[in-house]
Amino acid sequence: MRIVTLGLWGALRGAAKGVVGKEMILAPDTWPNNLLTTLSLQQRWMLFPPGMWIMLALAVITALMLR
């Protein structure tokens, strides 16, 4: 299954590059991007990036809500 997933990922990535003409596409400037950029610059001691901690916290909150 992993080979199919990686193969499809590569094919879709190549198709996306073909559609945009190899032009770089940047993520829009939104508050989540700004938050993660700010947190990652200030907290270099963290074991995982701030996005991972936020995802873990949201997963725990969701699990508690589903109980």
Tab-separated table of C-alpha atoms in Angstrom:
chain	number	residue	atom	x	y	z
A	1	MET	CA	0.000	0.000	0.000
A	2	ARG	CA	2.886	2.375	0.734
A	3	ILE	CA	4.281	2.024	-2.775
A	4	VAL	CA	0.915	2.994	-4.278
A	5	THR	CA	0.592	5.959	-1.921
A	6	LEU	CA	4.092	7.234	-2.667
A	7	GLY	CA	3.645	6.664	-6.385
A	8	LEU	CA	0.360	8.559	-6.464
A	9	TRP	CA	1.884	11.349	-4.375
A	10	GLY	CA	4.731	11.693	-6.852
A	11	ALA	CA	2.372	11.650	-9.827
A	12	LEU	CA	0.071	14.282	-8.312
A	13	ARG	CA	3.007	16.458	-7.354
A	14	GLY	CA	4.330	16.276	-10.911
A	15	ALA	CA	0.887	17.087	-12.307
A	16	ALA	CA	0.592	20.079	-9.972
A	17	LYS	CA	3.985	21.364	-11.092
A	18	GLY	CA	2.884	20.972	-14.696
A	19	VAL	CA	-0.320	22.903	-14.099
A	20	VAL	CA	1.419	25.881	-12.484
A	21	GLY	CA	4.336	25.870	-14.908
A	22	LYS	CA	6.957	25.127	-12.224
A	23	GLU	CA	6.092	28.384	-10.468
A	24	MET	CA	6.488	28.446	-6.692
A	25	ILE	CA	3.193	28.642	-4.805
A	26	LEU	CA	3.344	30.120	-1.325
A	27	ALA	CA	0.818	29.544	1.413
A	28	PRO	CA	-1.484	32.511	2.010
A	29	ASP	CA	-0.609	34.806	4.889
A	30	THR	CA	-3.130	33.738	7.542
A	31	TRP	CA	-3.162	33.807	11.334
A	32	PRO	CA	-2.335	30.069	11.741
A	33	ASN	CA	0.775	30.487	9.570
A	34	ASN	CA	1.808	33.561	11.545
A	35	LEU	CA	1.184	31.762	14.849
A	36	LEU	CA	3.288	28.743	13.897
A	37	THR	CA	6.083	30.919	12.536
A	38	THR	CA	6.146	33.004	15.714
A	39	LEU	CA	6.095	29.966	17.993
A	40	SER	CA	8.801	28.115	16.087
A	41	LEU	CA	11.165	31.092	16.260
A	42	GLN	CA	10.775	31.600	20.008
A	43	GLN	CA	10.674	27.994	21.217
A	44	ARG	CA	13.817	26.298	19.897
A	45	TRP	CA	14.024	24.000	22.946
A	46	MET	CA	10.857	22.084	22.033
A	47	LEU	CA	11.271	18.434	21.037
A	48	PHE	CA	8.624	18.710	18.311
A	49	PRO	CA	7.498	21.687	16.220
A	50	PRO	CA	4.633	23.798	17.606
A	51	GLY	CA	2.223	22.467	14.978
A	52	MET	CA	2.706	18.950	16.366
A	53	TRP	CA	1.894	20.101	19.913
A	54	ILE	CA	-1.210	21.936	18.729
A	55	MET	CA	-2.364	18.847	16.805
A	56	LEU	CA	-1.752	16.626	19.832
A	57	ALA	CA	-3.708	18.992	22.108
A	58	LEU	CA	-6.612	19.100	19.654
A	59	ALA	CA	-6.594	15.300	19.409
A	60	VAL	CA	-6.768	14.961	23.198
A	61	ILE	CA	-9.571	17.534	23.423
A	62	THR	CA	-11.494	15.732	20.663
A	63	ALA	CA	-11.036	12.353	22.384
A	64	LEU	CA	-12.306	13.781	25.669
A	65	MET	CA	-15.302	15.351	23.963
A	66	LEU	CA	-16.185	12.054	22.260
A	67	ARG	CA	-16.220	10.217	25.572
